[in-house]
PDB file of C-alpha atoms and ligand atoms in Angstrom:
ATOM      1  CA  MET A   1       0.127   0.251  -0.527  1.00 62.00           C
ATOM      2  CA  GLU A   2       2.878   2.463   0.758  1.00 70.00           C
ATOM      3  CA  GLY A   3       5.064   1.388  -2.147  1.00 75.00           C
ATOM      4  CA  ALA A   4       1.483   2.200  -4.508  1.00 81.00           C
ATOM      5  CA  ASN A   5       0.881   5.705  -2.578  1.00 84.00           C
ATOM      6  CA  ARG A   6       5.000   6.783  -2.588  1.00 83.00           C
ATOM      7  CA  LEU A   7       4.514   5.430  -7.278  1.00 87.00           C
ATOM      8  CA  GLU A   8       1.615   7.754  -7.185  1.00 89.00           C
ATOM      9  CA  GLU A   9       3.061  10.956  -5.333  1.00 86.00           C
ATOM     10  CA  ALA A  10       6.423  10.001  -7.609  1.00 86.00           C
ATOM     11  CA  LYS A  11       3.895  10.272 -10.805  1.00 91.00           C
ATOM     12  CA  LYS A  12       2.455  13.032  -9.747  1.00 91.00           C
ATOM     13  CA  ARG A  13       5.894  14.671  -9.064  1.00 91.00           C
ATOM     14  CA  GLU A  14       6.532  13.921 -12.925  1.00 92.00           C
ATOM     15  CA  GLU A  15       3.659  15.672 -13.587  1.00 94.00           C
ATOM     16  CA  ARG A  16       4.545  18.463 -12.639  1.00 94.00           C
ATOM     17  CA  ILE A  17       8.410  18.892 -13.699  1.00 96.00           C
ATOM     18  CA  LYS A  18       6.852  18.513 -17.389  1.00 96.00           C
ATOM     19  CA  GLN A  19       4.637  21.695 -16.039  1.00 96.00           C
ATOM     20  CA  ASN A  20       7.257  23.714 -14.263  1.00 96.00           C
ATOM     21  CA  LEU A  21       9.631  22.905 -17.151  1.00 96.00           C
ATOM     22  CA  SER A  22       7.066  23.905 -20.177  1.00 97.00           C
ATOM     23  CA  LYS A  23       6.771  27.832 -18.660  1.00 97.00           C
ATOM     24  CA  ILE A  24      10.531  28.243 -18.381  1.00 98.00           C
ATOM     25  CA  LYS A  25      11.774  28.951 -21.612  1.00 98.00           C
ATOM     26  CA  HIS A  26      15.282  28.404 -21.493  1.00 98.00           C
ATOM     27  CA  LYS A  27      17.439  26.065 -19.301  1.00 98.00           C
ATOM     28  CA  LEU A  28      21.255  26.019 -18.601  1.00 98.00           C
ATOM     29  CA  VAL A  29      23.934  24.199 -16.813  1.00 98.00           C
ATOM     30  CA  VAL A  30      26.893  26.096 -15.774  1.00 98.00           C
ATOM     31  CA  ILE A  31      29.751  22.816 -14.646  1.00 98.00           C
ATOM     32  CA  SER A  32      33.184  22.494 -15.192  1.00 97.00           C
ATOM     33  CA  GLY A  33      35.288  19.996 -14.944  1.00 93.00           C
ATOM     34  CA  LYS A  34      37.192  21.514 -11.626  1.00 93.00           C
ATOM     35  CA  GLY A  35      36.617  22.479  -8.602  1.00 96.00           C
ATOM     36  CA  GLY A  36      36.642  26.901  -7.149  1.00 96.00           C
ATOM     37  CA  VAL A  37      37.009  28.202 -10.548  1.00 96.00           C
ATOM     38  CA  GLY A  38      34.011  30.333 -10.704  1.00 96.00           C
ATOM     39  CA  LYS A  39      31.245  28.407 -11.818  1.00 97.00           C
ATOM     40  CA  THR A  40      28.567  30.121  -9.267  1.00 97.00           C
ATOM     41  CA  THR A  41      29.883  33.452  -9.727  1.00 95.00           C
ATOM     42  CA  VAL A  42      29.391  32.667 -13.310  1.00 96.00           C
ATOM     43  CA  ALA A  43      26.207  31.450 -12.925  1.00 97.00           C
ATOM     44  CA  ILE A  44      24.518  34.579 -10.406  1.00 96.00           C
ATOM     45  CA  ASN A  45      25.890  37.650 -12.201  1.00 94.00           C
ATOM     46  CA  LEU A  46      24.792  35.589 -15.751  1.00 96.00           C
ATOM     47  CA  ALA A  47      21.520  35.698 -13.925  1.00 97.00           C
ATOM     48  CA  CYS A  48      21.381  39.330 -12.602  1.00 94.00           C
ATOM     49  CA  GLY A  49      22.731  40.174 -15.964  1.00 95.00           C
ATOM     50  CA  LEU A  50      20.091  39.006 -17.433  1.00 96.00           C
ATOM     51  CA  VAL A  51      17.420  40.171 -15.670  1.00 96.00           C
ATOM     52  CA  ASN A  52      19.191  43.308 -16.788  1.00 94.00           C
ATOM     53  CA  LYS A  53      18.029  42.807 -19.578  1.00 95.00           C
ATOM     54  CA  GLY A  54      13.698  42.615 -18.430  1.00 96.00           C
ATOM     55  CA  PHE A  55      14.409  38.558 -18.603  1.00 98.00           C
ATOM     56  CA  LYS A  56      12.459  36.508 -15.453  1.00 98.00           C
ATOM     57  CA  VAL A  57      15.469  34.660 -14.334  1.00 98.00           C
ATOM     58  CA  GLY A  58      15.314  31.466 -11.788  1.00 98.00           C
ATOM     59  CA  VAL A  59      18.369  30.028  -9.943  1.00 98.00           C
ATOM     60  CA  LEU A  60      18.580  26.198  -8.876  1.00 98.00           C
ATOM     61  CA  ASP A  61      21.694  25.858  -6.705  1.00 98.00           C
ATOM     62  CA  ILE A  62      22.504  21.334  -7.221  1.00 97.00           C
ATOM     63  CA  ASP A  63      25.579  21.811  -5.380  1.00 97.00           C
ATOM     64  CA  PHE A  64      24.592  20.173  -2.080  1.00 96.00           C
ATOM     65  CA  HIS A  65      27.622  19.592  -0.633  1.00 94.00           C
ATOM     66  CA  GLY A  66      28.766  23.150  -0.962  1.00 94.00           C
ATOM     67  CA  PRO A  67      24.909  24.849  -1.630  1.00 95.00           C
ATOM     68  CA  ASN A  68      26.629  28.679  -1.696  1.00 94.00           C
ATOM     69  CA  VAL A  69      24.329  30.662  -4.094  1.00 96.00           C
ATOM     70  CA  PRO A  70      22.257  32.140  -1.640  1.00 95.00           C
ATOM     71  CA  LYS A  71      25.510  33.242   0.623  1.00 94.00           C
ATOM     72  CA  MET A  72      26.460  35.074  -2.446  1.00 94.00           C
ATOM     73  CA  LEU A  73      23.153  36.036  -3.405  1.00 95.00           C
ATOM     74  CA  GLY A  74      22.746  37.635  -0.093  1.00 94.00           C
ATOM     75  CA  VAL A  75      19.987  35.246   0.797  1.00 95.00           C
ATOM     76  CA  GLU A  76      21.626  33.049   2.815  1.00 93.00           C
ATOM     77  CA  GLY A  77      18.392  32.420   5.950  1.00 92.00           C
ATOM     78  CA  LYS A  78      15.222  33.336   3.881  1.00 95.00           C
ATOM     79  CA  GLN A  79      13.104  31.020   4.430  1.00 92.00           C
ATOM     80  CA  PRO A  80      10.771  29.625   1.148  1.00 95.00           C
ATOM     81  CA  LEU A  81       7.038  29.797   2.067  1.00 95.00           C
ATOM     82  CA  VAL A  82       5.656  26.096   1.532  1.00 93.00           C
ATOM     83  CA  SER A  83       1.768  25.816   0.860  1.00 91.00           C
ATOM     84  CA  ASN A  84       0.245  22.364   0.074  1.00 89.00           C
ATOM     85  CA  SER A  85       3.693  21.110   0.082  1.00 88.00           C
ATOM     86  CA  ILE A  86       5.105  23.245  -2.682  1.00 94.00           C
ATOM     87  CA  LEU A  87       7.433  25.764  -2.259  1.00 96.00           C
ATOM     88  CA  GLU A  88       7.878  29.929  -3.327  1.00 97.00           C
ATOM     89  CA  PRO A  89      11.547  30.316  -4.311  1.00 98.00           C
ATOM     90  CA  VAL A  90      13.295  33.153  -2.483  1.00 97.00           C
ATOM     91  CA  GLU A  91      13.835  36.490  -4.490  1.00 97.00           C
ATOM     92  CA  ALA A  92      16.946  37.635  -4.489  1.00 96.00           C
ATOM     93  CA  ILE A  93      15.783  40.983  -6.695  1.00 95.00           C
ATOM     94  CA  PRO A  94      13.638  41.903  -8.514  1.00 95.00           C
ATOM     95  CA  GLY A  95      12.732  38.894 -11.266  1.00 97.00           C
ATOM     96  CA  LEU A  96      15.521  36.763  -9.891  1.00 97.00           C
ATOM     97  CA  LYS A  97      14.221  33.536  -8.360  1.00 98.00           C
ATOM     98  CA  VAL A  98      16.726  31.337  -6.060  1.00 98.00           C
ATOM     99  CA  MET A  99      16.236  27.841  -4.491  1.00 98.00           C
ATOM    100  CA  SER A 100      18.778  25.849  -2.881  1.00 97.00           C
ATOM    101  CA  LEU A 101      19.313  23.202  -0.399  1.00 95.00           C
ATOM    102  CA  ALA A 102      20.345  25.571   2.024  1.00 95.00           C
ATOM    103  CA  LEU A 103      17.182  27.937   1.837  1.00 96.00           C
ATOM    104  CA  LEU A 104      15.941  24.712   3.322  1.00 93.00           C
ATOM    105  CA  SER A 105      18.086  24.009   6.119  1.00 86.00           C
ATOM    106  CA  ASN A 106      18.206  25.224   9.484  1.00 81.00           C
ATOM    107  CA  ASN A 107      21.541  24.889  10.312  1.00 82.00           C
ATOM    108  CA  PRO A 108      24.493  25.704   7.488  1.00 82.00           C
ATOM    109  CA  ASP A 109      27.338  23.668   8.554  1.00 83.00           C
ATOM    110  CA  GLN A 110      24.936  20.802   8.609  1.00 84.00           C
ATOM    111  CA  PRO A 111      26.743  18.740   6.089  1.00 84.00           C
ATOM    112  CA  VAL A 112      24.497  16.755   3.398  1.00 83.00           C
ATOM    113  CA  ILE A 113      25.718  13.210   3.413  1.00 83.00           C
ATOM    114  CA  TRP A 114      24.005  11.005   0.539  1.00 82.00           C
ATOM    115  CA  ARG A 115      24.361   9.365  -2.293  1.00 83.00           C
ATOM    116  CA  GLY A 116      23.537   8.829  -6.096  1.00 82.00           C
ATOM    117  CA  PRO A 117      20.219   7.890  -5.542  1.00 88.00           C
ATOM    118  CA  LEU A 118      18.637  10.974  -2.834  1.00 90.00           C
ATOM    119  CA  LYS A 119      20.970  13.220  -5.284  1.00 94.00           C
ATOM    120  CA  ASN A 120      18.374  12.559  -7.524  1.00 94.00           C
ATOM    121  CA  VAL A 121      15.025  12.926  -5.631  1.00 94.00           C
ATOM    122  CA  ALA A 122      16.745  15.536  -4.632  1.00 95.00           C
ATOM    123  CA  ILE A 123      16.728  17.225  -8.337  1.00 97.00           C
ATOM    124  CA  LYS A 124      13.139  15.914  -8.770  1.00 96.00           C
ATOM    125  CA  GLN A 125      11.436  18.100  -6.384  1.00 95.00           C
ATOM    126  CA  LEU A 126      13.234  20.984  -6.710  1.00 97.00           C
ATOM    127  CA  LEU A 127      12.101  20.652 -10.297  1.00 97.00           C
ATOM    128  CA  GLY A 128       8.956  19.920  -9.413  1.00 96.00           C
ATOM    129  CA  ASP A 129       7.736  20.846  -5.898  1.00 95.00           C
ATOM    130  CA  VAL A 130       9.138  24.465  -6.585  1.00 97.00           C
ATOM    131  CA  ASN A 131       6.375  26.900  -8.061  1.00 97.00           C
ATOM    132  CA  TRP A 132       9.132  28.848 -10.672  1.00 97.00           C
ATOM    133  CA  GLY A 133       6.187  30.263 -12.372  1.00 97.00           C
ATOM    134  CA  GLU A 134       6.500  31.673 -15.397  1.00 98.00           C
ATOM    135  CA  LEU A 135      10.639  31.782 -16.861  1.00 98.00           C
ATOM    136  CA  ASP A 136      13.043  33.515 -19.702  1.00 98.00           C
ATOM    137  CA  PHE A 137      15.804  31.947 -17.977  1.00 98.00           C
ATOM    138  CA  LEU A 138      16.490  28.875 -15.478  1.00 98.00           C
ATOM    139  CA  VAL A 139      19.969  29.483 -14.469  1.00 98.00           C
ATOM    140  CA  ILE A 140      21.396  25.264 -12.530  1.00 98.00           C
ATOM    141  CA  ASP A 141      25.057  25.854 -11.083  1.00 98.00           C
ATOM    142  CA  SER A 142      25.979  22.337 -10.801  1.00 98.00           C
ATOM    143  CA  PRO A 143      29.054  21.241  -8.037  1.00 97.00           C
ATOM    144  CA  PRO A 144      32.575  20.325 -10.211  1.00 97.00           C
ATOM    145  CA  GLY A 145      32.810  17.651 -12.177  1.00 95.00           C
ATOM    146  CA  THR A 146      30.208  15.139 -14.158  1.00 95.00           C
ATOM    147  CA  GLY A 147      29.355  13.054 -11.400  1.00 94.00           C
ATOM    148  CA  ASP A 148      25.516  13.043 -10.394  1.00 96.00           C
ATOM    149  CA  GLU A 149      23.954  16.186 -10.031  1.00 97.00           C
ATOM    150  CA  PRO A 150      24.818  17.046 -14.117  1.00 97.00           C
ATOM    151  CA  LEU A 151      23.983  14.075 -14.527  1.00 97.00           C
ATOM    152  CA  GLY A 152      21.109  13.772 -12.721  1.00 97.00           C
ATOM    153  CA  VAL A 153      19.593  17.286 -14.444  1.00 97.00           C
ATOM    154  CA  PHE A 154      20.608  16.373 -17.806  1.00 97.00           C
ATOM    155  CA  GLN A 155      18.799  13.151 -17.332  1.00 96.00           C
ATOM    156  CA  THR A 156      15.002  15.121 -15.750  1.00 96.00           C
ATOM    157  CA  ILE A 157      14.789  18.295 -17.691  1.00 97.00           C
ATOM    158  CA  SER A 158      14.441  17.095 -21.429  1.00 89.00           C
ATOM    159  CA  GLY A 159      15.454  20.092 -23.779  1.00 90.00           C
ATOM    160  CA  LEU A 160      17.883  21.435 -21.806  1.00 97.00           C
ATOM    161  CA  ASP A 161      19.257  24.455 -23.666  1.00 98.00           C
ATOM    162  CA  GLY A 162      22.641  23.541 -22.904  1.00 98.00           C
ATOM    163  CA  THR A 163      25.588  23.703 -20.470  1.00 98.00           C
ATOM    164  CA  ILE A 164      27.911  26.697 -19.900  1.00 98.00           C
ATOM    165  CA  ILE A 165      32.069  25.547 -19.731  1.00 98.00           C
ATOM    166  CA  VAL A 166      33.633  27.670 -16.854  1.00 97.00           C
ATOM    167  CA  THR A 167      37.373  27.009 -16.787  1.00 97.00           C
ATOM    168  CA  THR A 168      40.455  29.846 -15.148  1.00 96.00           C
ATOM    169  CA  PRO A 169      43.605  29.620 -17.879  1.00 94.00           C
ATOM    170  CA  GLN A 170      45.622  26.934 -16.679  1.00 91.00           C
ATOM    171  CA  GLU A 171      46.588  23.558 -18.108  1.00 90.00           C
ATOM    172  CA  VAL A 172      45.798  21.417 -14.825  1.00 91.00           C
ATOM    173  CA  ALA A 173      41.626  23.506 -15.344  1.00 91.00           C
ATOM    174  CA  LEU A 174      41.889  23.006 -19.086  1.00 92.00           C
ATOM    175  CA  MET A 175      42.219  19.317 -18.523  1.00 93.00           C
ATOM    176  CA  ASP A 176      39.099  18.675 -16.552  1.00 93.00           C
ATOM    177  CA  ALA A 177      36.984  21.204 -18.534  1.00 95.00           C
ATOM    178  CA  ARG A 178      37.587  19.184 -21.281  1.00 96.00           C
ATOM    179  CA  LYS A 179      36.564  15.924 -19.983  1.00 96.00           C
ATOM    180  CA  ALA A 180      32.966  18.400 -18.524  1.00 97.00           C
ATOM    181  CA  ILE A 181      32.613  18.923 -22.639  1.00 98.00           C
ATOM    182  CA  GLY A 182      33.197  14.963 -22.798  1.00 97.00           C
ATOM    183  CA  PHE A 183      30.617  14.809 -20.498  1.00 97.00           C
ATOM    184  CA  SER A 184      28.177  17.340 -22.232  1.00 98.00           C
ATOM    185  CA  ARG A 185      28.592  15.558 -25.255  1.00 97.00           C
ATOM    186  CA  GLU A 186      28.293  11.847 -24.700  1.00 97.00           C
ATOM    187  CA  LEU A 187      24.826  12.696 -23.221  1.00 97.00           C
ATOM    188  CA  ASN A 188      23.826  14.459 -26.626  1.00 97.00           C
ATOM    189  CA  VAL A 189      23.201  18.150 -24.435  1.00 98.00           C
ATOM    190  CA  PRO A 190      24.388  20.969 -26.303  1.00 97.00           C
ATOM    191  CA  VAL A 191      27.778  22.881 -25.401  1.00 98.00           C
ATOM    192  CA  VAL A 192      26.594  26.622 -25.292  1.00 98.00           C
ATOM    193  CA  GLY A 193      30.264  27.594 -24.630  1.00 98.00           C
ATOM    194  CA  VAL A 194      33.479  28.200 -22.372  1.00 98.00           C
ATOM    195  CA  ILE A 195      33.842  31.650 -20.272  1.00 97.00           C
ATOM    196  CA  GLU A 196      37.703  31.315 -19.509  1.00 97.00           C
ATOM    197  CA  ASN A 197      37.719  33.026 -14.987  1.00 96.00           C
ATOM    198  CA  MET A 198      40.054  34.555 -13.420  1.00 94.00           C
ATOM    199  CA  SER A 199      42.160  35.175 -16.960  1.00 94.00           C
ATOM    200  CA  GLY A 200      44.651  37.863 -15.645  1.00 92.00           C
ATOM    201  CA  LEU A 201      44.548  39.856 -12.908  1.00 88.00           C
ATOM    202  CA  ILE A 202      43.746  43.975 -12.638  1.00 76.00           C
ATOM    203  CA  CYS A 203      46.103  45.789 -10.561  1.00 79.00           C
ATOM    204  CA  PRO A 204      43.810  47.654  -8.634  1.00 76.00           C
ATOM    205  CA  HIS A 205      46.850  49.671  -7.793  1.00 85.00           C
ATOM    206  CA  CYS A 206      48.278  50.803 -11.208  1.00 85.00           C
ATOM    207  CA  GLY A 207      45.004  48.715 -13.628  1.00 75.00           C
ATOM    208  CA  LYS A 208      47.540  46.514 -15.210  1.00 82.00           C
ATOM    209  CA  GLU A 209      46.913  43.379 -15.753  1.00 83.00           C
ATOM    210  CA  ILE A 210      49.042  39.856 -14.161  1.00 89.00           C
ATOM    211  CA  GLN A 211      48.742  37.054 -15.918  1.00 89.00           C
ATOM    212  CA  LEU A 212      48.505  34.751 -13.286  1.00 85.00           C
ATOM    213  CA  PHE A 213      47.255  31.658 -14.133  1.00 84.00           C
ATOM    214  CA  LYS A 214      48.163  32.624 -17.609  1.00 82.00           C
ATOM    215  CA  ALA A 215      45.939  33.865 -20.377  1.00 83.00           C
ATOM    216  CA  GLY A 216      44.037  32.318 -23.610  1.00 90.00           C
ATOM    217  CA  GLY A 217      43.397  29.034 -22.596  1.00 93.00           C
ATOM    218  CA  GLY A 218      39.746  28.827 -22.362  1.00 95.00           C
ATOM    219  CA  GLU A 219      39.190  30.763 -26.320  1.00 95.00           C
ATOM    220  CA  LYS A 220      41.845  27.564 -27.178  1.00 94.00           C
ATOM    221  CA  LEU A 221      40.083  24.615 -25.272  1.00 96.00           C
ATOM    222  CA  ALA A 222      37.025  26.487 -27.616  1.00 97.00           C
ATOM    223  CA  LYS A 223      38.468  25.992 -30.940  1.00 96.00           C
ATOM    224  CA  GLU A 224      39.886  22.750 -29.979  1.00 95.00           C
ATOM    225  CA  PHE A 225      36.649  20.911 -29.644  1.00 96.00           C
ATOM    226  CA  LYS A 226      34.415  23.705 -32.159  1.00 97.00           C
ATOM    227  CA  VAL A 227      32.623  25.552 -29.235  1.00 97.00           C
ATOM    228  CA  ALA A 228      31.540  28.594 -28.749  1.00 98.00           C
ATOM    229  CA  PHE A 229      34.483  30.636 -26.630  1.00 98.00           C
ATOM    230  CA  LEU A 230      32.000  33.392 -24.793  1.00 98.00           C
ATOM    231  CA  GLY A 231      34.473  35.545 -23.300  1.00 97.00           C
ATOM    232  CA  ARG A 232      36.877  35.837 -20.457  1.00 95.00           C
ATOM    233  CA  ILE A 233      36.248  37.379 -16.519  1.00 93.00           C
ATOM    234  CA  PRO A 234      38.766  38.407 -15.068  1.00 91.00           C
ATOM    235  CA  LEU A 235      40.815  37.870 -11.661  1.00 90.00           C
ATOM    236  CA  ASP A 236      38.970  40.943  -9.752  1.00 87.00           C
ATOM    237  CA  PRO A 237      39.258  40.920  -5.875  1.00 85.00           C
ATOM    238  CA  LYS A 238      35.851  43.177  -5.842  1.00 85.00           C
ATOM    239  CA  ILE A 239      34.216  39.936  -7.122  1.00 88.00           C
ATOM    240  CA  VAL A 240      35.501  37.715  -3.727  1.00 88.00           C
ATOM    241  CA  GLU A 241      34.306  40.747  -1.417  1.00 87.00           C
ATOM    242  CA  ASN A 242      30.950  41.244  -3.881  1.00 88.00           C
ATOM    243  CA  SER A 243      30.617  37.070  -3.035  1.00 86.00           C
ATOM    244  CA  ASP A 244      31.416  37.425   0.312  1.00 91.00           C
ATOM    245  CA  SER A 245      29.366  39.935   1.216  1.00 89.00           C
ATOM    246  CA  GLY A 246      25.871  38.359  -1.167  1.00 84.00           C
ATOM    247  CA  LYS A 247      25.877  41.931  -3.688  1.00 84.00           C
ATOM    248  CA  LEU A 248      26.000  40.943  -7.418  1.00 79.00           C
ATOM    249  CA  SER A 249      29.359  41.873  -9.406  1.00 72.00           C
ATOM    250  CA  CYS A 250      27.391  43.404 -12.357  1.00 72.00           C
ATOM    251  CA  LEU A 251      25.005  44.555 -10.494  1.00 68.00           C
ATOM    252  CA  GLY A 252      28.083  46.721  -8.634  1.00 64.00           C
ATOM    253  CA  ASP A 253      30.847  49.738 -10.444  1.00 64.00           C
ATOM    254  CA  SER A 254      33.061  46.880 -10.712  1.00 68.00           C
ATOM    255  CA  ARG A 255      35.717  46.967 -13.061  1.00 76.00           C
ATOM    256  CA  THR A 256      34.906  43.133 -14.083  1.00 83.00           C
ATOM    257  CA  SER A 257      30.706  44.409 -15.106  1.00 88.00           C
ATOM    258  CA  LYS A 258      32.210  45.405 -18.544  1.00 90.00           C
ATOM    259  CA  PHE A 259      33.210  41.554 -19.000  1.00 92.00           C
ATOM    260  CA  LEU A 260      30.484  40.278 -16.767  1.00 92.00           C
ATOM    261  CA  GLN A 261      28.221  42.016 -20.145  1.00 93.00           C
ATOM    262  CA  GLU A 262      29.874  41.084 -22.559  1.00 95.00           C
ATOM    263  CA  VAL A 263      29.609  37.527 -21.495  1.00 97.00           C
ATOM    264  CA  VAL A 264      25.255  37.758 -20.907  1.00 96.00           C
ATOM    265  CA  ASP A 265      25.453  39.204 -24.699  1.00 97.00           C
ATOM    266  CA  ASN A 266      27.627  36.327 -26.390  1.00 98.00           C
ATOM    267  CA  ILE A 267      24.849  33.398 -24.528  1.00 98.00           C
ATOM    268  CA  LEU A 268      21.870  35.633 -25.908  1.00 97.00           C
ATOM    269  CA  GLU A 269      23.179  35.532 -28.946  1.00 97.00           C
ATOM    270  CA  ARG A 270      23.638  31.757 -29.041  1.00 96.00           C
ATOM    271  CA  VAL A 271      20.221  31.425 -26.681  1.00 93.00           C
ATOM    272  CA  PRO A 272      17.875  33.657 -28.077  1.00 76.00           C
TER     273      PRO A 272
HETATM  274  N1  ATP B   1      37.110  36.327 -11.072  1.00 91.06           N
HETATM  275  C1  ATP B   1      37.069  36.548 -10.129  1.00 91.06           C
HETATM  276  N2  ATP B   1      38.061  36.856  -9.587  1.00 91.06           N
HETATM  277  C2  ATP B   1      38.396  37.174  -8.359  1.00 91.06           C
HETATM  278  N3  ATP B   1      37.951  36.101  -7.723  1.00 91.06           N
HETATM  279  C3  ATP B   1      36.973  35.404  -7.975  1.00 91.06           C
HETATM  280  C4  ATP B   1      36.081  35.472  -9.750  1.00 91.06           C
HETATM  281  N4  ATP B   1      35.213  34.419  -9.652  1.00 91.06           N
HETATM  282  C5  ATP B   1      35.665  33.602  -8.551  1.00 91.06           C
HETATM  283  N5  ATP B   1      36.042  34.182  -7.724  1.00 91.06           N
HETATM  284  C6  ATP B   1      36.789  33.572  -6.229  1.00 91.06           C
HETATM  285  O1  ATP B   1      36.705  32.680  -6.293  1.00 91.06           O
HETATM  286  C7  ATP B   1      35.934  31.577  -5.446  1.00 91.06           C
HETATM  287  C8  ATP B   1      35.248  30.465  -6.329  1.00 91.06           C
HETATM  288  O2  ATP B   1      34.509  30.731  -7.371  1.00 91.06           O
HETATM  289  P1  ATP B   1      33.451  29.841  -7.237  1.00 91.06           P
HETATM  290  O3  ATP B   1      33.012  30.212  -5.521  1.00 91.06           O
HETATM  291  O4  ATP B   1      32.207  30.994  -7.933  1.00 91.06           O
HETATM  292  O5  ATP B   1      33.917  28.825  -7.740  1.00 91.06           O
HETATM  293  P2  ATP B   1      32.637  27.513  -7.976  1.00 91.06           P
HETATM  294  O6  ATP B   1      33.717  26.878  -9.748  1.00 91.06           O
HETATM  295  O7  ATP B   1      31.547  27.751  -7.954  1.00 91.06           O
HETATM  296  O8  ATP B   1      33.604  26.708  -6.643  1.00 91.06           O
HETATM  297  P3  ATP B   1      32.910  24.835  -6.482  1.00 91.06           P
HETATM  298  O9  ATP B   1      33.566  24.647  -7.659  1.00 91.06           O
HETATM  299  O10 ATP B   1      33.098  25.142  -4.956  1.00 91.06           O
HETATM  300  O11 ATP B   1      31.476  24.910  -6.437  1.00 91.06           O
HETATM  301  C9  ATP B   1      35.090  32.479  -4.984  1.00 91.06           C
HETATM  302  O12 ATP B   1      35.875  33.590  -3.751  1.00 91.06           O
HETATM  303  C10 ATP B   1      34.545  33.341  -5.633  1.00 91.06           C
HETATM  304  O13 ATP B   1      34.616  34.521  -5.041  1.00 91.06           O
HETATM  305 MG1   MG B   2      29.885  26.555  -6.443  1.00 91.06          MG
END
């Protein structure tokens, strides 16, 4: 009896996922091979750049072990409203909805210890049990690598617009980014393009650029795999400051804003 109920609930959820996804025009997944290359920074700033252009955007955080989106968007501690078991996403700025496991937990220091199947259920809940409403874009922020979380999203969302590959310029990051491109292709999810983050450091004193992690690797990678190069974002201490304090770099007067804008424009050209 309990098994039958669970089956019924799962069927209803699949139906809600379908309905929810039909109201979201574009779905993008931000992935990388390596950790710490700036996926979350790119995801939230891309979302905010799209909001600035008048689009309605959602950010879904599927990094269950290290959900940083709420902190970086300045909505940490906000509780999503629940009615009839459906969650309302939290609004970071007008037009920007957010959902993350971090918004559903009472203790930010509590680790999530889950194997793959549980992550799959969580992904389905975040897609089916959240009232995303009408959106132009859903930007999905992944944990590093080619594991359960992006795989779960690829398998749950048919008609993804594609993946955005974030890398830093040095070879060790590019090595892993190649795998991320291969992963996307193997699962028939188009690659929208590559972003080279932490590409040069603009000295806060003299304004000149230092190639801390080298430069140009992301562009070369894009050429090698015949995918679009979506732009570069320099290292900027302001970005660290902003993400620690939950301020969006693309909203501020950061020197990086114009680079972020260019990335947004390039993505819009490919995902009209
Ligand atoms: N262009 C940049 N300039 C300066 N700092 C940056 C830049 N991009 C990201 N950072 C900083 O680097 C750190 C890691 O970035 P972020 O959390 O976005 O990476 P990530 O790829 O999402 O990491 P993870 O793999 O853990 O999810 C953050 O403190 C962020 O503020
Ligand atoms: Mg992250």
